[in-house]
Every structure is written in structure tokens, then in C-alpha cells.
Coordinates of N, CA and C in Angstrom, one line a residue:
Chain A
X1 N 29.8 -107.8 63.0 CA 31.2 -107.4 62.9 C 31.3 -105.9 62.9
X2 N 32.3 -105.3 63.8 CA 32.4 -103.9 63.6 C 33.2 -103.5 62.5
X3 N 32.5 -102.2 62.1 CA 33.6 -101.8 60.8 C 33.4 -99.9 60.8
X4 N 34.3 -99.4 59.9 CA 34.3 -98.0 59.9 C 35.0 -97.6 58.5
X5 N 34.1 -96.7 58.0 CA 33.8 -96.2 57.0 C 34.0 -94.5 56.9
X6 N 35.0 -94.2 56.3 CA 35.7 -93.1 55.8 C 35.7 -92.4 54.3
X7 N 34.6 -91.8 53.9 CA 34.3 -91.3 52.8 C 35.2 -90.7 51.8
X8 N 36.2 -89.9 52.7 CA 36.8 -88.8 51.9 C 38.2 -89.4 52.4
X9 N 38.8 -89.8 50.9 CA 40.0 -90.6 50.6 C 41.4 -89.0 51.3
X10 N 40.7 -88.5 50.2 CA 42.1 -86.9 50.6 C 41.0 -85.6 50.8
X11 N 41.7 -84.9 51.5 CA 40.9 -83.4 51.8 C 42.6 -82.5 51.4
X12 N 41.6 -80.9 51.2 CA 42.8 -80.2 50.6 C 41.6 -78.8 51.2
X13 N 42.5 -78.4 52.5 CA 41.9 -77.1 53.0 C 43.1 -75.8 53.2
X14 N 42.1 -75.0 53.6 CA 43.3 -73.6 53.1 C 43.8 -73.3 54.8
X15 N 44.6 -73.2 55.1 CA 45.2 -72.9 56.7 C 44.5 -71.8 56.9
X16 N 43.8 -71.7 58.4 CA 43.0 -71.1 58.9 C 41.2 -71.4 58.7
X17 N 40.9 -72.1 58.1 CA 39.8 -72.6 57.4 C 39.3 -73.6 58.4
X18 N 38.0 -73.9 58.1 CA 37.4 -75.2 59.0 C 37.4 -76.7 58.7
X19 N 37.4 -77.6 59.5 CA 37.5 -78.6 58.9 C 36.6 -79.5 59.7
X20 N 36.3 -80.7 58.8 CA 35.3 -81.5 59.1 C 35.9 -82.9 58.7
X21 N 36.2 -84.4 59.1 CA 36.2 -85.7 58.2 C 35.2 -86.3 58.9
X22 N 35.1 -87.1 57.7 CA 34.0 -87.7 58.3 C 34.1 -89.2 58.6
X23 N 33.4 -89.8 59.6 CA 33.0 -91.3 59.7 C 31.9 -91.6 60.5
X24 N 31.8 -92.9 59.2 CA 30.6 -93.9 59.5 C 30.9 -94.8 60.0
X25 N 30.6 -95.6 61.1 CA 30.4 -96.8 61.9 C 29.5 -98.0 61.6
X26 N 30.3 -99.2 62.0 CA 29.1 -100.3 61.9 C 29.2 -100.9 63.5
X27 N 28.3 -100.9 64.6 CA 28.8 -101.7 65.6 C 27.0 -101.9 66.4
X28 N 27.1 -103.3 66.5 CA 25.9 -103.8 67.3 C 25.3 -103.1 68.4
X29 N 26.6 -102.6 69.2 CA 26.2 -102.0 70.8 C 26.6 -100.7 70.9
X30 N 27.1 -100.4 72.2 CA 27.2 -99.2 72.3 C 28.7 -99.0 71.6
X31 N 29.3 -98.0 70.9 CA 30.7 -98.5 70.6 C 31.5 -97.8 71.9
X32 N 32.5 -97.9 71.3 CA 33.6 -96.6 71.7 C 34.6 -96.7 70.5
X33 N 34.6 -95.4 70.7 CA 35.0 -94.3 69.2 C 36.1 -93.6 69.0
X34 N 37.1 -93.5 68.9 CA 38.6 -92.7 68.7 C 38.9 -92.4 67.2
X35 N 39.4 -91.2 67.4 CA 39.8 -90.8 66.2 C 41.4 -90.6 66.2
X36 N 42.4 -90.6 65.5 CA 44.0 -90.9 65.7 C 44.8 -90.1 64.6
X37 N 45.8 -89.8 64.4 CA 46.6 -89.3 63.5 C 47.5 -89.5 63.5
X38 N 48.3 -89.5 62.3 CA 49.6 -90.5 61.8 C 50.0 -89.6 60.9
X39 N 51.4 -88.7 61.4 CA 52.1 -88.2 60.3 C 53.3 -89.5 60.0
X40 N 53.7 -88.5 58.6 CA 54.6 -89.7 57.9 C 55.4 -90.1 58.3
X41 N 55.4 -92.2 58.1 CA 56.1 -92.5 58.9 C 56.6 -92.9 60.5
X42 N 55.6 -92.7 60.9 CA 55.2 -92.4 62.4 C 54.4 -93.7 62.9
X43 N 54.5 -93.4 64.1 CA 53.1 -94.6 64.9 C 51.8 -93.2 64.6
X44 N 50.5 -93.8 65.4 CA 49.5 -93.1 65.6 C 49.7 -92.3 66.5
X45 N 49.0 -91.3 66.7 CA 48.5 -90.2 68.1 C 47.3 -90.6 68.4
X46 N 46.9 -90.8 69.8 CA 45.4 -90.5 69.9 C 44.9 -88.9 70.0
X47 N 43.9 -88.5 69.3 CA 43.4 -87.0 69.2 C 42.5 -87.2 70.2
X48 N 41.2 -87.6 70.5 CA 39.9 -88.0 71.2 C 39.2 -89.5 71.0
X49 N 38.5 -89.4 72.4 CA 38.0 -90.8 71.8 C 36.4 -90.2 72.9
X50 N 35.4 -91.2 72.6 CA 34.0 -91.2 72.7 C 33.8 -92.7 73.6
X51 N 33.2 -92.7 74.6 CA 33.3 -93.8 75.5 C 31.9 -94.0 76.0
X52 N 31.0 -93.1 76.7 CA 29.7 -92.4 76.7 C 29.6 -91.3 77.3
X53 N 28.6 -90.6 77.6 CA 28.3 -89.3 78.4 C 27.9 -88.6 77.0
X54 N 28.8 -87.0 77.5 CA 28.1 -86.0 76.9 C 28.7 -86.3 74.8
X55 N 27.9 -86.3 73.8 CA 27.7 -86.4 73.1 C 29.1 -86.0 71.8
X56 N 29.6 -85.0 72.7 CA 30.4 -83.9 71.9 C 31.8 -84.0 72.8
X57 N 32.9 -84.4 72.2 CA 34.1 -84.8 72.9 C 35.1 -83.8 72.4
X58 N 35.7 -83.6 73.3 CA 37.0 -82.3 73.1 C 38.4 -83.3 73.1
X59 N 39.1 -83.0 72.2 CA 40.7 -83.5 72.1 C 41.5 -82.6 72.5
X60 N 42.5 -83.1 71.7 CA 44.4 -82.2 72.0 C 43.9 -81.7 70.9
X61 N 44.7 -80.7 70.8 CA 44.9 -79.7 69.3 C 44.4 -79.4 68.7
X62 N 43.4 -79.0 69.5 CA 42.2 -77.6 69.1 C 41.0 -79.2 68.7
X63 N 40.9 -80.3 68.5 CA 40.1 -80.7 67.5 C 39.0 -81.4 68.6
X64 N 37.5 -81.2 68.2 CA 36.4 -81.9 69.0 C 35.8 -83.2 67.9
X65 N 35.0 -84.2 68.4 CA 34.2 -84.6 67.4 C 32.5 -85.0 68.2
X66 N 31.8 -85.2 67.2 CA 30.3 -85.7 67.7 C 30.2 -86.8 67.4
X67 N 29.3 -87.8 68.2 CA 28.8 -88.9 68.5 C 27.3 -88.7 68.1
X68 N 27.0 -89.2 67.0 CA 25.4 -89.4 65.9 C 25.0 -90.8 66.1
X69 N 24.4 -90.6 67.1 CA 23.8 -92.1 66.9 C 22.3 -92.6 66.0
X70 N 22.3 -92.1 65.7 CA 21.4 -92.2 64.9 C 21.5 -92.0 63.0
X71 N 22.8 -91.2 63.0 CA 23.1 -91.4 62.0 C 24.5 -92.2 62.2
X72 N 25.1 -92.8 63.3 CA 26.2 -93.9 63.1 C 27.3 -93.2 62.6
X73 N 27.5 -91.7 63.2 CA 28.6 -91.3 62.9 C 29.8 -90.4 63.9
X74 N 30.3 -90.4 63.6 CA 31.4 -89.6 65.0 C 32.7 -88.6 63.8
X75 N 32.4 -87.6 63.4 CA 32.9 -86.8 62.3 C 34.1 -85.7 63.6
X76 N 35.0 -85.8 62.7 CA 36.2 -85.0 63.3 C 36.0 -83.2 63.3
X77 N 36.3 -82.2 63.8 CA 36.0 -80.9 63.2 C 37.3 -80.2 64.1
X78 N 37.5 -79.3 63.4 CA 38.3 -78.2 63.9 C 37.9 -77.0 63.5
X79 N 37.6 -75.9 64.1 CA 37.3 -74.4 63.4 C 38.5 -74.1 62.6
X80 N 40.4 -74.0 62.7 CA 40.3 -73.2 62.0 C 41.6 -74.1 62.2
X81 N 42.0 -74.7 60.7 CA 42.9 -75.7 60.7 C 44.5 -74.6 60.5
X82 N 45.5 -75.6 61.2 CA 47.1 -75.3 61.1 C 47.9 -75.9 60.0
X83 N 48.6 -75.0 59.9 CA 49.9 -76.2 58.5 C 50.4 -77.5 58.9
X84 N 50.6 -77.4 60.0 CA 51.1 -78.8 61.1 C 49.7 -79.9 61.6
X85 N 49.2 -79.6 60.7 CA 47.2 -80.1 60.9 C 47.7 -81.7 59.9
X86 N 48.4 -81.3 58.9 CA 48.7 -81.8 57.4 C 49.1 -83.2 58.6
X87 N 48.0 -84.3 57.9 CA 48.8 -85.7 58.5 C 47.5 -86.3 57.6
X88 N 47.7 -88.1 58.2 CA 46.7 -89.3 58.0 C 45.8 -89.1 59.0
X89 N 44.5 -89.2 59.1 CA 43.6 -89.2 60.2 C 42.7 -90.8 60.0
X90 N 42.7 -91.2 61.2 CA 42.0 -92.5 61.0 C 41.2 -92.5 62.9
X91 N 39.8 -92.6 62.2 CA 38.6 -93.2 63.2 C 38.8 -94.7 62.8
X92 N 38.3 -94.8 64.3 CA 38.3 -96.1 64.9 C 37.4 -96.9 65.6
X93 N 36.6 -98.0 66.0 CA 35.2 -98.4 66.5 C 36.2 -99.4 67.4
X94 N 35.9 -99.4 68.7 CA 36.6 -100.8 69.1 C 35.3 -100.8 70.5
X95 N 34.8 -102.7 70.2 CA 34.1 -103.3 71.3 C 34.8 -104.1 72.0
X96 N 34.4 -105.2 71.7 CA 35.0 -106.6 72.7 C 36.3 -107.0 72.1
X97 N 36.4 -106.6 70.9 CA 37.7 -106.7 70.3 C 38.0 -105.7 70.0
X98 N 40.1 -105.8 69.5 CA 40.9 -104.7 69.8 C 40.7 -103.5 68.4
X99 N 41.0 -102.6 68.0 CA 40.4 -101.5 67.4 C 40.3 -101.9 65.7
X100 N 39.4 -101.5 65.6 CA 39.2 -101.9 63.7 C 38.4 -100.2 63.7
X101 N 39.7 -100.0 62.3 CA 40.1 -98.9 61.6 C 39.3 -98.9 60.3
X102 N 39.3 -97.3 60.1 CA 38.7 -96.8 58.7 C 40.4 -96.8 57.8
X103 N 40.1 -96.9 56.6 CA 41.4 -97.0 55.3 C 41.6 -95.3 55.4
X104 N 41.5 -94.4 56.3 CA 42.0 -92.8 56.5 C 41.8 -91.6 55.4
X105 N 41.9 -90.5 55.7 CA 41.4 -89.3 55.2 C 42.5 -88.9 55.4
X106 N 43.3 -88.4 53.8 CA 44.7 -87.6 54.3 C 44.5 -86.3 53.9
X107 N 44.7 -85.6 55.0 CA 44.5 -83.8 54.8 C 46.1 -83.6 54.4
X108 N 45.8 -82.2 53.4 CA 46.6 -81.4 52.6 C 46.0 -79.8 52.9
X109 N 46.8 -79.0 54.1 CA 47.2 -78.0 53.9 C 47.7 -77.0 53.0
X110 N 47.2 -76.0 52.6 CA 47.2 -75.4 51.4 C 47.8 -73.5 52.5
X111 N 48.7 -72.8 52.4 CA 48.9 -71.6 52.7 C 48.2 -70.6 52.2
Chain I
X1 N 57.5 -89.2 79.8 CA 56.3 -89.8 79.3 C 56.9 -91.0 78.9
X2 N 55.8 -91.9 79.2 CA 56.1 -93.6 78.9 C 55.7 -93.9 77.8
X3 N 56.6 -94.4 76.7 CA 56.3 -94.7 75.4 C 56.3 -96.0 75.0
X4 N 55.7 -96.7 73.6 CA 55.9 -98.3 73.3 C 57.1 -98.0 72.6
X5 N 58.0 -99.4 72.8 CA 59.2 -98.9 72.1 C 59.3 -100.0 71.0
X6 N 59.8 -99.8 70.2 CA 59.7 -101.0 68.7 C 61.1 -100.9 68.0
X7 N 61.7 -102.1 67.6 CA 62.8 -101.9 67.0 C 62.7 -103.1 66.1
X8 N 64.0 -103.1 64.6 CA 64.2 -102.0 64.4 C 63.2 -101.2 63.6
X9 N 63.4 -99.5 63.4 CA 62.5 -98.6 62.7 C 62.0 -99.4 61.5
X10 N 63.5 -99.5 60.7 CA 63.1 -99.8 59.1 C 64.6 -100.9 58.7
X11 N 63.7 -101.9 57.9 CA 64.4 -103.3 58.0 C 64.2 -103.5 56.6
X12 N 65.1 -104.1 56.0 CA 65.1 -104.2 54.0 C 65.3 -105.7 54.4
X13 N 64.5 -106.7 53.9 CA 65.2 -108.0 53.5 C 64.9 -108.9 52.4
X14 N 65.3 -110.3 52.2 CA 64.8 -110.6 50.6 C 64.2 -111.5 51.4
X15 N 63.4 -111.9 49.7 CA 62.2 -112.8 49.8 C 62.5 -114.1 50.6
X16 N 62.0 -114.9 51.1 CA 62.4 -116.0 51.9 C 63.1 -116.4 53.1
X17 N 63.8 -115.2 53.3 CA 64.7 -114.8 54.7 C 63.7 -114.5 55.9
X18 N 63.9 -114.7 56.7 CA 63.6 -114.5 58.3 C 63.4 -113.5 58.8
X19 N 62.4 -112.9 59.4 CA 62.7 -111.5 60.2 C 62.0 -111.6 61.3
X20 N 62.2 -110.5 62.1 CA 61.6 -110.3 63.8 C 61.9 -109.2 64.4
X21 N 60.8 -108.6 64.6 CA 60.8 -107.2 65.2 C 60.2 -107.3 66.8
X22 N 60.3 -106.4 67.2 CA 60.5 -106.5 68.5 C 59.8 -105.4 69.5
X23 N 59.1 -105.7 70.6 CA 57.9 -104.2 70.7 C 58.2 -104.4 72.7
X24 N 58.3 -103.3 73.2 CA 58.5 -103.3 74.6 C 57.3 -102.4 75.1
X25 N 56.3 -103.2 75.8 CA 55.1 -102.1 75.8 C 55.7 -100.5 76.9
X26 N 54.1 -100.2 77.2 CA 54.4 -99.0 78.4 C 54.7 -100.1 79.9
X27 N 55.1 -100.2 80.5 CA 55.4 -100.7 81.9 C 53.7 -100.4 82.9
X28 N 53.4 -101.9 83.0 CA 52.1 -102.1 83.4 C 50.9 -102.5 82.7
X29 N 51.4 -102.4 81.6 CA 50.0 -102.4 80.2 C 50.4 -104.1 80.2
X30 N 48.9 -104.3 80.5 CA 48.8 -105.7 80.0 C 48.1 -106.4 79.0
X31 N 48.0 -105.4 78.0 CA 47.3 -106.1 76.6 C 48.0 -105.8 75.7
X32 N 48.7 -105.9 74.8 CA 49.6 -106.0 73.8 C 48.9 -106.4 72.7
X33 N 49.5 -105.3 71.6 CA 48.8 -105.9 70.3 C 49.8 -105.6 69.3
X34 N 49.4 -106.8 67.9 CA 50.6 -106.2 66.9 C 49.5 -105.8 65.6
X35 N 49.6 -104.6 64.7 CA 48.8 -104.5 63.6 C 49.8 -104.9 63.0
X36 N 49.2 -104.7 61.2 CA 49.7 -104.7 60.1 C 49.5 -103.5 59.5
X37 N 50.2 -102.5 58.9 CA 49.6 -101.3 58.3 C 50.2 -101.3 56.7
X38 N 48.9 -101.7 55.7 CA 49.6 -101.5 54.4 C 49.6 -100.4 53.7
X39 N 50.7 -99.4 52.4 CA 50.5 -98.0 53.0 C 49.5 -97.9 51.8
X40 N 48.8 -96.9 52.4 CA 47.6 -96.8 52.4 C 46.3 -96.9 52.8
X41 N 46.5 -97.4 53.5 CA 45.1 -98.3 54.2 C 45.3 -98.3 56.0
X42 N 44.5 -97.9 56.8 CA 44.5 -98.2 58.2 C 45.1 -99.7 58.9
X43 N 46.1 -99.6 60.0 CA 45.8 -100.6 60.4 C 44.9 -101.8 60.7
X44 N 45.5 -103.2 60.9 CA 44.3 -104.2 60.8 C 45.1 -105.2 61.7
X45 N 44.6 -105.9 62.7 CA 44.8 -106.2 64.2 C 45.2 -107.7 63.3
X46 N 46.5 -107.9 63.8 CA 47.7 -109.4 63.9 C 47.6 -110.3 64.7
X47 N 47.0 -109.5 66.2 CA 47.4 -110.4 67.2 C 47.4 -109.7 68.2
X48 N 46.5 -110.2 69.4 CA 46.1 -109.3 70.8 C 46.4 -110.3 71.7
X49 N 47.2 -109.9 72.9 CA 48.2 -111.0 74.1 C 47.2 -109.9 75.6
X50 N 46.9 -110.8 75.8 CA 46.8 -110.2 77.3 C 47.4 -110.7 78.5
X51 N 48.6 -110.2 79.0 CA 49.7 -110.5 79.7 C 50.5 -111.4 78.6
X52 N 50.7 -112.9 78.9 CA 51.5 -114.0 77.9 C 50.5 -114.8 77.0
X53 N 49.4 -114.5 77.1 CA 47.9 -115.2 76.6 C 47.5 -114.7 75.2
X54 N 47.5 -115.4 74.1 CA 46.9 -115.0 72.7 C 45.7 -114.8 73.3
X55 N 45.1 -113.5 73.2 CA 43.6 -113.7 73.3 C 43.0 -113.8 71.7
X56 N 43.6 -113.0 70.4 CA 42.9 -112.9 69.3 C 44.0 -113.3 68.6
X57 N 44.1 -114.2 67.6 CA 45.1 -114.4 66.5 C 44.4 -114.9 65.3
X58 N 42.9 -114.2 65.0 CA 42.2 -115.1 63.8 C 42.7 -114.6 62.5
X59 N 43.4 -113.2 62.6 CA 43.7 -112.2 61.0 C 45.4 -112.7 61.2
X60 N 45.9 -113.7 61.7 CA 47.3 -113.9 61.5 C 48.3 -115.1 60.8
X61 N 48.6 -114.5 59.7 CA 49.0 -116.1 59.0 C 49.9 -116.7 59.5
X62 N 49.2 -117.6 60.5 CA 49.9 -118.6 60.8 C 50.7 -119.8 60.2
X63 N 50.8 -119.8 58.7 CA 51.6 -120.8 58.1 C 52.8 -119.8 58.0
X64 N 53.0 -118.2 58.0 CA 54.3 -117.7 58.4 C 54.8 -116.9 59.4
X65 N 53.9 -116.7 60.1 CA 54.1 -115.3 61.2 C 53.7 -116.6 62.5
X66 N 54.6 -115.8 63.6 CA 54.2 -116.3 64.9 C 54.6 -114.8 65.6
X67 N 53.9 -115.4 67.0 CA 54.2 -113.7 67.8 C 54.3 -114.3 69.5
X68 N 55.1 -114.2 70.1 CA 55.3 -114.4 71.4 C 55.3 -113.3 72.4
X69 N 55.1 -113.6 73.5 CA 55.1 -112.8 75.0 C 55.3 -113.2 75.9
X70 N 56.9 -113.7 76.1 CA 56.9 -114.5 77.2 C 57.0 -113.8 78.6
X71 N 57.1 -113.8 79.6 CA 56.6 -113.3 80.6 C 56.0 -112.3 80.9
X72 N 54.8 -111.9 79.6 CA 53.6 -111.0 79.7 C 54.7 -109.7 79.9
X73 N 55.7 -109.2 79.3 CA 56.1 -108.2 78.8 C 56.1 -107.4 77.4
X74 N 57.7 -107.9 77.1 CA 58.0 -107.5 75.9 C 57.5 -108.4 74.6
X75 N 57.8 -108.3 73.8 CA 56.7 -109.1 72.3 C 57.9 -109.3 71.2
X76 N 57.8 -110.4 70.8 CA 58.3 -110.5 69.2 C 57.8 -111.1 68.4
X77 N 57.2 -110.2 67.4 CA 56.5 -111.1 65.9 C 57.9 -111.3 65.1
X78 N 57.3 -112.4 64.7 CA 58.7 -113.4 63.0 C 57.7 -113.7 62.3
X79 N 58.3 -113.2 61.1 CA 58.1 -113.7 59.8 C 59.0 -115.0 59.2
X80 N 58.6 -115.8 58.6 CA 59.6 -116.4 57.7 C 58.8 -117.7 57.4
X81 N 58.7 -117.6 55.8 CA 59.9 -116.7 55.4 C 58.5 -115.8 54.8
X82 N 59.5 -114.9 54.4 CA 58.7 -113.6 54.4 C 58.5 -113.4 52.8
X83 N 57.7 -112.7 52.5 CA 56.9 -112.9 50.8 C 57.1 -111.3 50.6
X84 N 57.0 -111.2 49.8 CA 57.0 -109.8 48.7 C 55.5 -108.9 49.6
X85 N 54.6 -109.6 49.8 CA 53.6 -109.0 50.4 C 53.5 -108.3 51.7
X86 N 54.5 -108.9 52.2 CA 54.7 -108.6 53.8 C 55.4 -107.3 53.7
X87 N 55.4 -106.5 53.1 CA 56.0 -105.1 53.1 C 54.8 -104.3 53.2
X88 N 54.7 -103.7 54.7 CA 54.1 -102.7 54.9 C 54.8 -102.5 56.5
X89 N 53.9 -101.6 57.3 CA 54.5 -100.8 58.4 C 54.2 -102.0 59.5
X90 N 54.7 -102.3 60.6 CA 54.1 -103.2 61.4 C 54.3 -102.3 62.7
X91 N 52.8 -102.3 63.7 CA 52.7 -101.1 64.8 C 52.6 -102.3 65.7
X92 N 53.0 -101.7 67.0 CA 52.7 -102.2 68.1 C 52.0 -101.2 69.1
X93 N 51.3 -101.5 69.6 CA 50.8 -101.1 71.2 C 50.0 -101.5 72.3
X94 N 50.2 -101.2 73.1 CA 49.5 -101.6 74.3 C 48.4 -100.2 75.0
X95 N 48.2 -101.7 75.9 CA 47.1 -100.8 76.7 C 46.4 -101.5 78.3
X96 N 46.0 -100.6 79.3 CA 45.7 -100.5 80.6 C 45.8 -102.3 80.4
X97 N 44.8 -102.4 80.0 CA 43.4 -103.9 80.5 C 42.3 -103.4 79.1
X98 N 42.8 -104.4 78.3 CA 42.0 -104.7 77.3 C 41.4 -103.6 76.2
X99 N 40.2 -104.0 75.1 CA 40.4 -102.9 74.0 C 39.9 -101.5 74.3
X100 N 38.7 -101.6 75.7 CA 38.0 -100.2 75.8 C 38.9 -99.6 76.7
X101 N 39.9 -99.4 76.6 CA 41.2 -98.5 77.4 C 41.9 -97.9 76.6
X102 N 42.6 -97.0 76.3 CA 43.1 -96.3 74.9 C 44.3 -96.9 75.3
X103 N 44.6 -97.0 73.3 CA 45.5 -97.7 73.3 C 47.0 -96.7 72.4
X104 N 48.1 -97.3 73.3 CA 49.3 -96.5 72.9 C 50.3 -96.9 71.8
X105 N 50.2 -96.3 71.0 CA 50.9 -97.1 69.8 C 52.7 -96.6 69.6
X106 N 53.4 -97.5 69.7 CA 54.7 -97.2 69.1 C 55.3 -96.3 67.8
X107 N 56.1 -96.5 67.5 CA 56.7 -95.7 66.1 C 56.4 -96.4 65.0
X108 N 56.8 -98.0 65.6 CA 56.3 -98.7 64.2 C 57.4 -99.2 63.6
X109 N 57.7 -100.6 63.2 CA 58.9 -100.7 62.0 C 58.6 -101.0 60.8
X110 N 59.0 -100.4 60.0 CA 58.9 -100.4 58.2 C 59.7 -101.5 57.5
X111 N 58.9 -102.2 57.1 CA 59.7 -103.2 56.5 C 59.7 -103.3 54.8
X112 N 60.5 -103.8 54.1 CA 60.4 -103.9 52.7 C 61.1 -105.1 52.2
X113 N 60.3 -106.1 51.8 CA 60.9 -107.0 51.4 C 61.1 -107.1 49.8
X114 N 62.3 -107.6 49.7 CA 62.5 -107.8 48.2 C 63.0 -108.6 47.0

């Protein structure tokens, strides 16, 4: 069964600052990987997603993530986070079935 | 830009009453899905249609929820009757041809039962 694993319940960074969330994956094969964002209220955004090739995937809005296969992870980063950064972030593993989600990392912007 | 459209937003009803929301994918997407989003927690997959075809309905309580697609378009999940628990966000979205195609998610309607 695929599953995805989101360590850090809330993050609280200072605008301008770097950021990192993290996730861990469970999936038999090769996956494919998206990470999404959900301000309040809202449907989701897709930010990036990981399909295969090159290792390190570029999104919308400044944000990249990496594909660890070996440590089973695909962690979100931005160099240098915005006030408008402030949302729900949810990674996502989807194979042969349709997407199964981490319980999300809610970032808090700090001025 | 082509968006999922979902109505209504946000719906109040009491316990035992009826409801049905309503999802119009992107024009050409022929996989349709409904989540459940409780707040707090990520979405968790209701029900996957490819064209008018349930392909996945194993996470869907079928002794109160059904979800239709009739002519592999538009979508409507019902409740009823609906329980105290069924209050959370319900998303829709679609996508190209199946789950490894990114998928487009609606606004979402918020429900609260009471």
C-alpha cells in the first residue's frame, strides 16, 4: 500500500529565510510524487511533481524539491520564503491508484 | 484557464437530511475523482470514475454516500442521510487519463452538518 509521511505538523519561518518540509514515502515501484498547497479554504494548487528523469524538480513559486530514493524522500525547499508562502502544504505518492496524501505541514510566516 | 467547478461552496444541513454536491470537471478530463478532506488532515480518495465507470469505490460508505457520472462528464456525490461526521471539505478533480497525469482540483464545498 502507498502511504506518505509528513513529520512536521506546523513550521514557523521568518520571511526571507529558507525553507525545507519534509516527506517520507512508502511505494513498492517507482512512484510519482507531487507536492500541493492549499490556502484557507481553498481547493489545492499543484507546486511540482516528480515523474522520473533528472532527480531535482523545479516548480511555480520560486519552490524546487528532490527525489531520495534511497532515503524515500522528496522534501520541499525554497531559498528564501514570502508572506504569501503562509498556506497547507501536502506531498503526495500516486501509482496505479489515485493520489494518497500526507496529513500536511502548515507553514506560519513570521515578518 | 480551464478550471474544476464545484457547487455549492459551503452548505449547513442537519443530521439525517439529504445532500448533493456537484463537480463539472476540465472539458476532456476523463478521470474524475471525489476526496474527503477532514480539517486537518489531507485528503483521502471517495471515489475514482473513469469517463461513467467507478474504477475505485473501496474508501466509500456505501450504506450512505453514492456518486454518479452519467455521461462521463459532470459528477454528483449524495449523502443521506448525512451524520454529524460527514462535516468536512469535499474536493473534486480531474484529470487527462488516469492517476499518473496531474490532477486538477476544484474549490471544494464545505459542508457542516448539524
Amino acid at each position: 500500500a502507498q502511504s506518505v509521511t509528513q513529520p512536521d505538523i506546523h513550521i514557523t519561518v521568518s520571511e526571507g529565510a529558507s525553507l525545507e518540509l519534509r516527506c517520507n514515502y512508502s511505494y513498492g515501484a517507482t512512484p510519482y510524487l507531487f507536492w500541493y498547497v492549499q490556502s484557507p479554504g481553498q481547493g489545492l494548487q499543484l507546486l511540482l511533481k516528480y515523474f522520473s528523469g533528472d532527480t531535482l524538480v523545479q516548480g511555480i513559486k520560486g519552490f524546487e524539491a528532490e527525489f531520495k530514493r534511497s532515503q524515500s524522500s522528496f522534501n520541499l525547499r525554497k531559498p528564501s520564503v514570502h508572506w504569501s508562502d503562509a498556506a497547507e502544504y501536502f506531498c503526495a505518492v500516486s501509482g496505479r491508484r489515485a493520489l494518497t496524501f500526507g496529513s500536511g505541514t502548515r507553514l506560519q510566516v513570521q515578518p | 484557464e480551464a478550471e474544476v467547478a464545484q457547487s455549492p461552496r459551503y452548505k449547513i444541513t442537519e443530521k439525517s437530511q439529504a445532500v448533493a454536491f456537484w463537480c463539472d470537471p476540465i472539458s476532456g478530463h476523463a478521470t474524475l475523482y471525489w476526496y474527503r478532506q477532514i480539517l486537518g488532515q489531507g485528503p483521502e480518495l471517495l471515489v475514482q470514475f473513469q469517463d461513467e465507470s467507478v474504477v475505485d469505490d473501496s474508501q466509500l460508505p456505501k450504506d450512505r454516500f453514492s456518486a454518479e457520472r452519467l455521461k462521463g462528464v459532470d459528477s454528483t456525490l449524495k449523502i443521506q442521510p448525512a451524520e454529524l461526521g460527514d462535516s468536512a471539505m469535499y474536493l473534486c478533480a480531474s484529470s487527462l487519463q488516469g492517476p499518473t497525469y496531474e490532477q486538477y482540483f476544484g474549490p471544494g464545498t464545505r459542508l457542516t452538518v448539524t
